PDB file of C-alpha atoms in Angstrom:
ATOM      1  CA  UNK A   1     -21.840 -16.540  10.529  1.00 51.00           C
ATOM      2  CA  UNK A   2     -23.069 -14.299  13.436  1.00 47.00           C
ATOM      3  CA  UNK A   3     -23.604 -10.612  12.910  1.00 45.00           C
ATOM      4  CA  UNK A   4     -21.001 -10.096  15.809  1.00 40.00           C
ATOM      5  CA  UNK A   5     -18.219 -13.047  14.042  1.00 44.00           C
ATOM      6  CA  UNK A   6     -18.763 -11.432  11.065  1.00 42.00           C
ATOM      7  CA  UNK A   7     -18.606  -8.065  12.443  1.00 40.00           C
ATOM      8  CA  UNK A   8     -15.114  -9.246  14.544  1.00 42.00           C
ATOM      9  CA  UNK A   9     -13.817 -10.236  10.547  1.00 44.00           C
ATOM     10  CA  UNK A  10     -14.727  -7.317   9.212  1.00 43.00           C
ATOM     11  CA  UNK A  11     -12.854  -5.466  11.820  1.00 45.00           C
ATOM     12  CA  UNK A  12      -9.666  -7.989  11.597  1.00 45.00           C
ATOM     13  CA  UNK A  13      -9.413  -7.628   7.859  1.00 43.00           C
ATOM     14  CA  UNK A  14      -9.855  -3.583   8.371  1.00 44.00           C
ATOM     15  CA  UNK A  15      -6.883  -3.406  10.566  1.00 43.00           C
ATOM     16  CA  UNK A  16      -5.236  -6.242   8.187  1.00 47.00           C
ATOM     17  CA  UNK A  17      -5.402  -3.635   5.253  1.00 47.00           C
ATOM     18  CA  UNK A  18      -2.670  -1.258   7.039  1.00 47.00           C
ATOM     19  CA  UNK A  19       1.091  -2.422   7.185  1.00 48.00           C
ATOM     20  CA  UNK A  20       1.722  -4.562  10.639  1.00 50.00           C
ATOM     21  CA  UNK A  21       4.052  -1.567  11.857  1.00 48.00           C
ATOM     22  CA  UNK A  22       1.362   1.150  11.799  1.00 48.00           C
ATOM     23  CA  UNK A  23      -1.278  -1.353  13.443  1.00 46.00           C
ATOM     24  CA  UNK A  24      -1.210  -0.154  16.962  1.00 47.00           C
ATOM     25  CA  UNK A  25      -0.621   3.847  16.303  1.00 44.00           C
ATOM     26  CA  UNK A  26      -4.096   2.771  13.906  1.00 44.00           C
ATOM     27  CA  UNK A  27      -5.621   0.750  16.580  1.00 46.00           C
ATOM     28  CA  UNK A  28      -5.030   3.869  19.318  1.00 47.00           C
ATOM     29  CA  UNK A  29      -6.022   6.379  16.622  1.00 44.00           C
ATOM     30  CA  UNK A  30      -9.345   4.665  16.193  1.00 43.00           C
ATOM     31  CA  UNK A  31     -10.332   4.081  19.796  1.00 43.00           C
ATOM     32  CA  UNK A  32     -10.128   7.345  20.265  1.00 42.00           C
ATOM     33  CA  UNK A  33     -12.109   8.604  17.288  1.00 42.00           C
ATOM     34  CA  UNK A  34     -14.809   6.135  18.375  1.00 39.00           C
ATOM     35  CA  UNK A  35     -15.373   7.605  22.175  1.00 41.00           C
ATOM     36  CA  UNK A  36     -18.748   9.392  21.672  1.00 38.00           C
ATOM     37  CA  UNK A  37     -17.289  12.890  22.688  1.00 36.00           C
ATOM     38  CA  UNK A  38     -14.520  12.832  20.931  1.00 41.00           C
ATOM     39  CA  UNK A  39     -16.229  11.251  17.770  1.00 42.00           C
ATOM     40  CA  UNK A  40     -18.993  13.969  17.319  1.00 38.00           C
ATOM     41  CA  UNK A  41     -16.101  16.654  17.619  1.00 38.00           C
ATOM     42  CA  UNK A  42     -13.680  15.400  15.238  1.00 43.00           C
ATOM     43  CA  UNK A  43     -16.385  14.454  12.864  1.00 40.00           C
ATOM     44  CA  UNK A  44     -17.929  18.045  12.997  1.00 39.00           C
ATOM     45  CA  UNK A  45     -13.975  19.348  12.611  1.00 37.00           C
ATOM     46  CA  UNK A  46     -13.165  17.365   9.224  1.00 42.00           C
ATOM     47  CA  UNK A  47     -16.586  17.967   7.913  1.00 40.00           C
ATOM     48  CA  UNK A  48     -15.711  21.760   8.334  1.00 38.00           C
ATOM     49  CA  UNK A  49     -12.183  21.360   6.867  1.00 39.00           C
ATOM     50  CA  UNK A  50     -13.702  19.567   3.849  1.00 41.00           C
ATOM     51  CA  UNK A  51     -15.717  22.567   2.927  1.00 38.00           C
ATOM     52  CA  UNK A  52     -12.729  24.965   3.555  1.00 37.00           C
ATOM     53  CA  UNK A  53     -12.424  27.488   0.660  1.00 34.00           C
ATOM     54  CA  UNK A  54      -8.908  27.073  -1.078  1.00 35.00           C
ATOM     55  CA  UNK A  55      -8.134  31.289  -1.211  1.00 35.00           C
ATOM     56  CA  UNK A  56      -4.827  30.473   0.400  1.00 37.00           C
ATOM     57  CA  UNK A  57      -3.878  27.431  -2.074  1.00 36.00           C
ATOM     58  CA  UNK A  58      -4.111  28.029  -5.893  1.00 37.00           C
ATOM     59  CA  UNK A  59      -3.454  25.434  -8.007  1.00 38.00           C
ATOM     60  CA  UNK A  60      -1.555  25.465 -11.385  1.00 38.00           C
ATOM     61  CA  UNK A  61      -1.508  28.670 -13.402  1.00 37.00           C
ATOM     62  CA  UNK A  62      -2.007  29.428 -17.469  1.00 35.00           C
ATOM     63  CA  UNK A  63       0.931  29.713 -19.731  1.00 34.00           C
ATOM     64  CA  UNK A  64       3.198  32.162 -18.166  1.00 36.00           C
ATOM     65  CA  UNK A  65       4.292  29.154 -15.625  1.00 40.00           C
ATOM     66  CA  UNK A  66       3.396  27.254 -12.838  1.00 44.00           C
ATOM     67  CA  UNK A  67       3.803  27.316  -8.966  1.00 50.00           C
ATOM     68  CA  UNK A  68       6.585  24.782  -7.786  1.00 54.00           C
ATOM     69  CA  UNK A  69       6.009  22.925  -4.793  1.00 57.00           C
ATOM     70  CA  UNK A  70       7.935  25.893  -2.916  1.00 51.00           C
ATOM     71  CA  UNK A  71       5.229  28.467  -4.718  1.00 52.00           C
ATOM     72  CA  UNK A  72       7.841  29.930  -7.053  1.00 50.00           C
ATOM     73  CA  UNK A  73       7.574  30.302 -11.045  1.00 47.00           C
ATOM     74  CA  UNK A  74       9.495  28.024 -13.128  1.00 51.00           C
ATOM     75  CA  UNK A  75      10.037  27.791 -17.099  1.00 58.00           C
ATOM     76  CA  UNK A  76       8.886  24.949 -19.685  1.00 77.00           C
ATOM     77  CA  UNK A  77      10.920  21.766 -17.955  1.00 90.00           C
ATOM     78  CA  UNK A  78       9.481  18.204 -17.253  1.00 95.00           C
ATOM     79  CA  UNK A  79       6.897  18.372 -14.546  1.00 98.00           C
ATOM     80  CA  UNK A  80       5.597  16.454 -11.870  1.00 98.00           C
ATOM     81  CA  UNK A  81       1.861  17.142 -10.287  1.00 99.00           C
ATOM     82  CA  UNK A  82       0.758  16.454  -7.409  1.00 99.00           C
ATOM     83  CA  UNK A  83      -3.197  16.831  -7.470  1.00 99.00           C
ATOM     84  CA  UNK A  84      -4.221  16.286  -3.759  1.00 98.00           C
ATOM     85  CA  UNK A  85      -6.107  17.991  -1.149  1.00 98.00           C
ATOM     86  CA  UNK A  86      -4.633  19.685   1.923  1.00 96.00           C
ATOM     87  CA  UNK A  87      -2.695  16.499   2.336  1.00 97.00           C
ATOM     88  CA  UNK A  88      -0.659  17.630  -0.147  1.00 98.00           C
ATOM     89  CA  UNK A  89      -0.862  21.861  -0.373  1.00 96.00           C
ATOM     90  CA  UNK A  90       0.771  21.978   3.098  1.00 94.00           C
ATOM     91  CA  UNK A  91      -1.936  23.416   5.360  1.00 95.00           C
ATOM     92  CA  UNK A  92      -0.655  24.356   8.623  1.00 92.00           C
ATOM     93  CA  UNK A  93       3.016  23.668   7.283  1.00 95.00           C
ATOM     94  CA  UNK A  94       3.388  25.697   4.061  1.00 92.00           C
ATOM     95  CA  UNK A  95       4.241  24.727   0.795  1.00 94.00           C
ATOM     96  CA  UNK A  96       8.271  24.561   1.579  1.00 95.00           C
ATOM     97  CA  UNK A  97       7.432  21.815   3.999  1.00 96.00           C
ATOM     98  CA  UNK A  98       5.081  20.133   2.066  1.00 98.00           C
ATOM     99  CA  UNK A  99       5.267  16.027   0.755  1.00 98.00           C
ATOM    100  CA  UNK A 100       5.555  17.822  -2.759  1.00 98.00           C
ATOM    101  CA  UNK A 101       8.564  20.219  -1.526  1.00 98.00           C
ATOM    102  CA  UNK A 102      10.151  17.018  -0.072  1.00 98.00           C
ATOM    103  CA  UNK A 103       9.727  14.736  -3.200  1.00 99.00           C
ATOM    104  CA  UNK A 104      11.493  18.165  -5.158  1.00 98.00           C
ATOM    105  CA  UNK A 105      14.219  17.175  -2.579  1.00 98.00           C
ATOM    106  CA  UNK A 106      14.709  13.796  -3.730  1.00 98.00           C
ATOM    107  CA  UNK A 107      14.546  14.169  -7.166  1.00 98.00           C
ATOM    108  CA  UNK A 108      17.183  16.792  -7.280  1.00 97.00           C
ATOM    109  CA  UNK A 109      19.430  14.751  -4.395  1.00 97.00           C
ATOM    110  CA  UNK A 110      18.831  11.828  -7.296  1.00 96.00           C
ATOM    111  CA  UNK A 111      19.850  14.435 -10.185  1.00 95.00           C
ATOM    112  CA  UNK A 112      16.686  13.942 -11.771  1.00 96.00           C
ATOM    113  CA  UNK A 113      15.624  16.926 -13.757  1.00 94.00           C
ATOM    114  CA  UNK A 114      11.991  17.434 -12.692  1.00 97.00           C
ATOM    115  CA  UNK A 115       9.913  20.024 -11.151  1.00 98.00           C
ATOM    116  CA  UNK A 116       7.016  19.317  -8.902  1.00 98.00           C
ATOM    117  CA  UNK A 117       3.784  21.174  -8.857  1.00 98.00           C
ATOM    118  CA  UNK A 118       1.855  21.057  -5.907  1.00 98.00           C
ATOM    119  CA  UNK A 119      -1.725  21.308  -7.451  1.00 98.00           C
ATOM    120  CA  UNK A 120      -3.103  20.531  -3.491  1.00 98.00           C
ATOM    121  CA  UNK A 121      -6.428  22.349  -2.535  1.00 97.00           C
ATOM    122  CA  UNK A 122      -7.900  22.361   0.909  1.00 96.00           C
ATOM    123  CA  UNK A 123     -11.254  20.470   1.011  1.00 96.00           C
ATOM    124  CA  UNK A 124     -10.551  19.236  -2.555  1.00 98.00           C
ATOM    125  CA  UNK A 125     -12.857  15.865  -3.141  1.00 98.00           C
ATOM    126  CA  UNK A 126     -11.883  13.072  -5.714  1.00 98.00           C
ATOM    127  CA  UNK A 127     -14.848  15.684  -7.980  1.00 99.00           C
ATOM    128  CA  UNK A 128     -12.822  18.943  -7.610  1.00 98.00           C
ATOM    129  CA  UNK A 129     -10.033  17.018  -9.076  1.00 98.00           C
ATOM    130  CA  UNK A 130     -11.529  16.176 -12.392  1.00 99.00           C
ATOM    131  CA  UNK A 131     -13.062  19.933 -12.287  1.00 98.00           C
ATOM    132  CA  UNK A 132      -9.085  21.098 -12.145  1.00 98.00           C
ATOM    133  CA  UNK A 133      -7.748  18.442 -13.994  1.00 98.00           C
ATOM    134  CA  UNK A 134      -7.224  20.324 -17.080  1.00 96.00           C
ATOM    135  CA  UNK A 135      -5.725  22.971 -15.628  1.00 97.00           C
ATOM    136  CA  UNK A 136      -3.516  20.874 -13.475  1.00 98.00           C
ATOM    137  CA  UNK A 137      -2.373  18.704 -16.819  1.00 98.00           C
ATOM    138  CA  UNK A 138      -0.947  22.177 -18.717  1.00 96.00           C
ATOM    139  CA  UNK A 139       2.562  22.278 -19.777  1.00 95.00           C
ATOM    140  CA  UNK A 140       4.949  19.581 -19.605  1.00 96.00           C
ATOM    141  CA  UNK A 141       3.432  17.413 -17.504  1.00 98.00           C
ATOM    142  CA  UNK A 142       5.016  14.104 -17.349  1.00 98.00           C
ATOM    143  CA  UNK A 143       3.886  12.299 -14.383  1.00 98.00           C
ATOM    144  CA  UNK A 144       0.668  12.752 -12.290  1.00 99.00           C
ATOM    145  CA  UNK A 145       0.354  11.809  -8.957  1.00 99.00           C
ATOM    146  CA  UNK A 146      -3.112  11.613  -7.498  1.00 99.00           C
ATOM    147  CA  UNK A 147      -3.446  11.698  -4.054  1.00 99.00           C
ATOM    148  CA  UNK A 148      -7.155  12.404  -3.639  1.00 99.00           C
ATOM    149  CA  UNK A 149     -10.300  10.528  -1.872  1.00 98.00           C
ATOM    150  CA  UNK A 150      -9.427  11.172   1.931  1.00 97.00           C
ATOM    151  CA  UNK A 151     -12.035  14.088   1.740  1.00 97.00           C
ATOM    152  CA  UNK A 152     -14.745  11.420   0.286  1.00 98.00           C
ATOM    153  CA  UNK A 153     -14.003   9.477   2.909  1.00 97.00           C
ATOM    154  CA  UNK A 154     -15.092  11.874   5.432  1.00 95.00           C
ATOM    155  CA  UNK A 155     -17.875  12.515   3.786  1.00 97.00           C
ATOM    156  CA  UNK A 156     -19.217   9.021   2.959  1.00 97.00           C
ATOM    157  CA  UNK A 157     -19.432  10.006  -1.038  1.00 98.00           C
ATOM    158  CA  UNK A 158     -20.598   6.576  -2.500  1.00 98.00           C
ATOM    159  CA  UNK A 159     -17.573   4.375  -3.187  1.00 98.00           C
ATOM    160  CA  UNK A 160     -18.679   4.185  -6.711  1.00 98.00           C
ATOM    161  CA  UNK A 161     -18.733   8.102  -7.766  1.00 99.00           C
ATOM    162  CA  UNK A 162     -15.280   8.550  -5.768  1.00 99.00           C
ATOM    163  CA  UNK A 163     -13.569   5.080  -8.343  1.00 98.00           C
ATOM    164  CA  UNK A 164     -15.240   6.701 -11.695  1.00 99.00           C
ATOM    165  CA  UNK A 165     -14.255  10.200 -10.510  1.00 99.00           C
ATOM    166  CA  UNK A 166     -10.935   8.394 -10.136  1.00 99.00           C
ATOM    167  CA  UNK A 167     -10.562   6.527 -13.489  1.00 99.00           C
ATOM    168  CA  UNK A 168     -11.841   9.739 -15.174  1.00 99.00           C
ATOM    169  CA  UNK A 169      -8.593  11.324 -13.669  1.00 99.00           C
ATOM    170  CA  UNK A 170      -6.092   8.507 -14.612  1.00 99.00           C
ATOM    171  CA  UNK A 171      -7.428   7.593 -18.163  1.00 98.00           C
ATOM    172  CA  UNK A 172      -7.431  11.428 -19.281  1.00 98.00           C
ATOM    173  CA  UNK A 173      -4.101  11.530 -18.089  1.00 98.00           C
ATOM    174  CA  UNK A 174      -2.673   8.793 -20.031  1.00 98.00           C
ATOM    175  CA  UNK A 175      -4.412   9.692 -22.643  1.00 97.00           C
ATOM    176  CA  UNK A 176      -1.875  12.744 -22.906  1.00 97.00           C
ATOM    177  CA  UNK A 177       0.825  10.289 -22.731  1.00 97.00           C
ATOM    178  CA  UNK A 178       1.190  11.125 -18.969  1.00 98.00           C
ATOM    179  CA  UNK A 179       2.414   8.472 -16.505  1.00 98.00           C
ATOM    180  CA  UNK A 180       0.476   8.182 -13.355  1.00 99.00           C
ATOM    181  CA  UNK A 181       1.018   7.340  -9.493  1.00 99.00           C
ATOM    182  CA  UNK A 182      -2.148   6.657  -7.431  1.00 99.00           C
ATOM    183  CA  UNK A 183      -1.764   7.140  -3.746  1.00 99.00           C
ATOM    184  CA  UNK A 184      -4.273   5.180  -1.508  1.00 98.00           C
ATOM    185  CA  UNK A 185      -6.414   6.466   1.153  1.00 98.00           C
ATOM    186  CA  UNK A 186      -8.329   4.959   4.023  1.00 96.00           C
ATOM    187  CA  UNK A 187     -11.925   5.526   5.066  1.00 95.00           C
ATOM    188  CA  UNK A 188     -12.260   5.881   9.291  1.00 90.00           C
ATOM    189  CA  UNK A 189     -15.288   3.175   9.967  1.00 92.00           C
ATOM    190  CA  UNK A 190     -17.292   6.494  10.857  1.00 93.00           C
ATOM    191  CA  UNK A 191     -19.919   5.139   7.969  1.00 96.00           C
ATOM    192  CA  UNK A 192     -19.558   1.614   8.649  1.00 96.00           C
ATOM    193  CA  UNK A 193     -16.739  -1.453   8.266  1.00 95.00           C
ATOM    194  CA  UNK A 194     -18.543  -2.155   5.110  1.00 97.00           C
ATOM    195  CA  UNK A 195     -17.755   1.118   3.705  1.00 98.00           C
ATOM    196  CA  UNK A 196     -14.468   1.512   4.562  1.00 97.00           C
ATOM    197  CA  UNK A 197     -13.440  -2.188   3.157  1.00 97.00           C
ATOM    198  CA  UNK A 198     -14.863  -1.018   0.126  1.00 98.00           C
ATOM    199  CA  UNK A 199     -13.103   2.323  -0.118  1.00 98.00           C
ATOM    200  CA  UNK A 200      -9.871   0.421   0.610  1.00 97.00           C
ATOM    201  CA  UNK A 201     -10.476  -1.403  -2.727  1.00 98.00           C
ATOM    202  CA  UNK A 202     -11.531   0.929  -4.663  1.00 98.00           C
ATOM    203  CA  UNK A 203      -7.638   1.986  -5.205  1.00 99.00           C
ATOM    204  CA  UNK A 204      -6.486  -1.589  -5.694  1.00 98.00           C
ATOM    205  CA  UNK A 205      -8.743  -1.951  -8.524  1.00 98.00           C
ATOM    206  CA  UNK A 206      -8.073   1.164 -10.094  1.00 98.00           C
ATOM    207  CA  UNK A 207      -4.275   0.167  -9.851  1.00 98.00           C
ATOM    208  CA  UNK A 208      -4.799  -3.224 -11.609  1.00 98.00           C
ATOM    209  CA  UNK A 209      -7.617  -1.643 -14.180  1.00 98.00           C
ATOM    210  CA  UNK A 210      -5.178   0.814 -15.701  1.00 98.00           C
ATOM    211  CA  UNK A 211      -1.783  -1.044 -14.435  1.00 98.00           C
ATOM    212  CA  UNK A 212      -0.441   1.831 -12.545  1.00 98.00           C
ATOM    213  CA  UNK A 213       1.484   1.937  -9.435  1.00 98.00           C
ATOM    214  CA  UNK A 214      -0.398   2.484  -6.117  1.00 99.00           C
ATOM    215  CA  UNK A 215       1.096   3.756  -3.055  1.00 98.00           C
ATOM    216  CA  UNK A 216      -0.932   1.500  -0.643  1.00 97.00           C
ATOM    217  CA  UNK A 217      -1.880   3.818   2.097  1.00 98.00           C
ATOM    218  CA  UNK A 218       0.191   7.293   1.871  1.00 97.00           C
ATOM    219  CA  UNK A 219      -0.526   7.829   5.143  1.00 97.00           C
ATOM    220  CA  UNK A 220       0.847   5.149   6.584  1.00 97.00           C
ATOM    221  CA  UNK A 221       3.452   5.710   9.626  1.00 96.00           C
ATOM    222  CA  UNK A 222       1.570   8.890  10.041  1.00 96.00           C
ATOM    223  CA  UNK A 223      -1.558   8.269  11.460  1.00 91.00           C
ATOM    224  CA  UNK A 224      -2.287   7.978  15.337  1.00 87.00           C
ATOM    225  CA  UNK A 225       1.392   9.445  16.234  1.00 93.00           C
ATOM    226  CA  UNK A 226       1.324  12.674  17.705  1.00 91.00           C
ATOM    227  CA  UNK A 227       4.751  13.933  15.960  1.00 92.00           C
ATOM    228  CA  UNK A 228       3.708  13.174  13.090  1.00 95.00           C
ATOM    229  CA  UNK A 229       0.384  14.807  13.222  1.00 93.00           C
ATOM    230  CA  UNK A 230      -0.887  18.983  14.302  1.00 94.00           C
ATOM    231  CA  UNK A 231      -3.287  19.820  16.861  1.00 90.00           C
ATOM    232  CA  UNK A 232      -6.211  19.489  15.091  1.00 87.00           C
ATOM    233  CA  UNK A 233      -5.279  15.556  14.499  1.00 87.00           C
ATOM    234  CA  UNK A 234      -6.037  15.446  10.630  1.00 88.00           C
ATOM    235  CA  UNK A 235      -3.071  17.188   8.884  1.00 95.00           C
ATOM    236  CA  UNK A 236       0.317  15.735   8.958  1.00 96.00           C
ATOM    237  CA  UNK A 237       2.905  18.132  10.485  1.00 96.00           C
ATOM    238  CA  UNK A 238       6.469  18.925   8.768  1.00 97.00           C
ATOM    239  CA  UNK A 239       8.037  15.564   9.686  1.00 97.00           C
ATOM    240  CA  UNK A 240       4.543  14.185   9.069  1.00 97.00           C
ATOM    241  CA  UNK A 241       4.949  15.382   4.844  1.00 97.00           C
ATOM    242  CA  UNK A 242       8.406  13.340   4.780  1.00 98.00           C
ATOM    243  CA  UNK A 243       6.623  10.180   6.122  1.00 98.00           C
ATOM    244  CA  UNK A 244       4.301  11.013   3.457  1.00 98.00           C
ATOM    245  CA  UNK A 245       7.319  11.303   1.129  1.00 98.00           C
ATOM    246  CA  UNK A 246       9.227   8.619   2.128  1.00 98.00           C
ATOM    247  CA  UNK A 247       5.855   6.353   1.025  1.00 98.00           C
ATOM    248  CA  UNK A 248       5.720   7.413  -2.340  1.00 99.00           C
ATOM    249  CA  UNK A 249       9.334   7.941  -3.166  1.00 98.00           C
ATOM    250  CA  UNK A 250       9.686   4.219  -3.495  1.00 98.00           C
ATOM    251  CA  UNK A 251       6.861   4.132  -6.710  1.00 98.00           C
ATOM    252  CA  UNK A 252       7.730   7.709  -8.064  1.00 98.00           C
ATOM    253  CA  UNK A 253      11.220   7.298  -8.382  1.00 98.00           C
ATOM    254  CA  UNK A 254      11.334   4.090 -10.767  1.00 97.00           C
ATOM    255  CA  UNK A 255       8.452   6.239 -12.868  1.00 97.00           C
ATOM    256  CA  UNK A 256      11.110   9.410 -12.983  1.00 97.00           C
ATOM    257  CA  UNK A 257      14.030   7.558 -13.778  1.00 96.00           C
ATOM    258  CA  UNK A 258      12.293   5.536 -17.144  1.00 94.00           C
ATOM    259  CA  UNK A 259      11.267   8.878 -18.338  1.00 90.00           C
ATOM    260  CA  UNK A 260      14.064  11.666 -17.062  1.00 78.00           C
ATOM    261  CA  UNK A 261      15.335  13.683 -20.219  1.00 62.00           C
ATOM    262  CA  UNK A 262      18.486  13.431 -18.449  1.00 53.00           C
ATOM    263  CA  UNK A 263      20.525  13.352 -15.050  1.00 56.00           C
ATOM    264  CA  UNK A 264      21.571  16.492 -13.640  1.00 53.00           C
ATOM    265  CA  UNK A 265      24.590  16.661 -10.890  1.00 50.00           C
ATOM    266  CA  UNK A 266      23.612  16.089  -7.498  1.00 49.00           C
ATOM    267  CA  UNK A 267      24.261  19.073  -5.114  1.00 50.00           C
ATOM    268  CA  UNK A 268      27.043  18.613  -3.004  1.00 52.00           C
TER     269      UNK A 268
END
C-alpha cells in the first residue's frame, strides 16, 4: 500500500472511531485545528491549560467529609467519584454546572441514593490520577468513574505509560471492591494518525482486560459545536457537561442500580 492509501485509511478509520452523528462537527473541528495559524495557537493554549495549577479545584477531603459535585459537605452515604481533569471539575462553568452536578441530577430524579464527588483537577494527566487516587477512593466509595487521558493526549505522553497509569487506577479500585466506569478519550492527530489510533485503543483494551464498562468517547456530541463548547474551544460549556452526562448516564446507571442500598422517592 502507498504511504498516501495508507495514510487516506488511517484517516477513514480515525473518523470511523467517532459515532456517524458527530462525524461532520469532528470533521469541521479538525480542519480547523489543522490550518497552520490556528494549529500553533490552540496547541500553545492546551499545552498551557495542561500545566494549569488546580488552587481553584480541590479534590476529595480527609475524614470529616467530602465535596459533592455542587462543593458542599456531605455525611458517610454511598459515593460516586468522578476522577477527571477540568473536563469534569467544571472550569469556566462551576461545579453546579458540572457533568458530575448533572449525573447528581439523575441519580436523585432515578431515586437512587448516591452522592457524587467531583474529584476533577485542571491539567490533571492519567499520572496525577494515580498520585490522588488514594485520596479520591476514601469513604464509601462505591463506584469510580475515570474520565482521565484527554490531557495525555495533548501532550503526546506515550500510549503505553497513559494504559498502565490507567490499569493501575482500575485494578486498585476493584481491589477495594469498587465498581468502575471508564470514559474514553480521543487524541487530535496533532502527533500523528498513528498515535491517535493507538490512544483510541488503549480504552477498549482496558475495558475488555478488566471487563468494565467504557463510555466510548465522552465527548462525543460535544466536540466541533460551538454551543456546546466556550471561547477558548477546549472546555465544554453548561449544556456542553449534560452532553457529557447524557453519554455516561447510559453505563452508570445500570452500575448504580445493581449496587443502590436502596431507592429513595423521586422529587416531585
Amino acid at each position: 500500500m502507498s504511504g498516501f492509501s495508507r495514510t487516506a485509511a488511517c484517516n477513514n478509520h480515525l473518523v470511523a472511531l467517532i459515532s456517524p452523528t458527530d462525524q461532520e462537527h469532528l470533521r469541521r473541528s479538525f480542519a480547523e485545528m489543522t490550518r497552520p495559524v490556528r494549529l500553533l495557537f490552540s496547541i500553545a493554549v492546551l499545552l498551557s491549560i495542561a500545566t494549569i495549577a488546580a488552587s481553584g479545584m480541590p479534590g476529595p477531603q480527609g475524614p470529616q467529609g467530602t465535596l459533592t459535585a455542587q462543593g458542599t459537605r456531605t455525611e458517610e452515604v454511598p459515593r460516586i467519584v468522578a476522577l477527571g481533569d477540568s473536563l469534569t471539575s467544571g472550569r469556566g462553568i462551576g461545579r453546579d454546572h458540572s457533568y458530575p452536578a448533572v449525573l447528581q441530577e439523575r441519580l436523585d430524579e432515578a431515586g437512587l441514593r448516591f452522592e457524587v464527588v467531583n474529584a476533577g483537577r485542571s491539567g490533571a494527566t492519567s499520572a496525577d490520577g494515580v498520585r490522588r487516587l488514594s485520596g479520591a477512593l476514601e469513604g464509601n466509595v462505591r463506584v469510580l468513574v475515570v474520565a482521565l487521558g484527554a490531557n495525555d493526549g495533548l501532550r503526546g505522553t506515550p500510549v503505553e505509560r497513559l494504559k498502565s497509569n490507567l490499569s493501575h487506577i482500575v485494578s486498585q479500585a476493584r481491589a477495594r471492591g469498587i465498581s468502575v466506569l471508564v470514559c474514553g478519550m480521543e487524541a487530535l492527530p496533532i502527533y500523528g494518525l498513528d498515535y491517535s489510533m493507538q490512544f483510541h485503543r488503549a480504552y477498549r483494551e482496558l475495558a475488555e482486560q478488566f471487563e468494565v464498562p467504557l463510555v466510548p468517547f465522552m465527548l462525543a456530541g460535544v466536540i466541533g459545536r460551538e454551543e456546546m463548547m466556550q471561547r477558548d474551544r477546549i472546555h465544554p460549556t453548561a449544556a456542553g457537561a449534560r452532553m457529557i452526562a447524557d453519554n455516561i448516564w447510559p453505563y452508570l446507571k445500570p452500575l448504580a442500580e445493581a449496587i443502590a442500598p436502596a431507592r429513595i422517592a423521586a422529587p416531585e
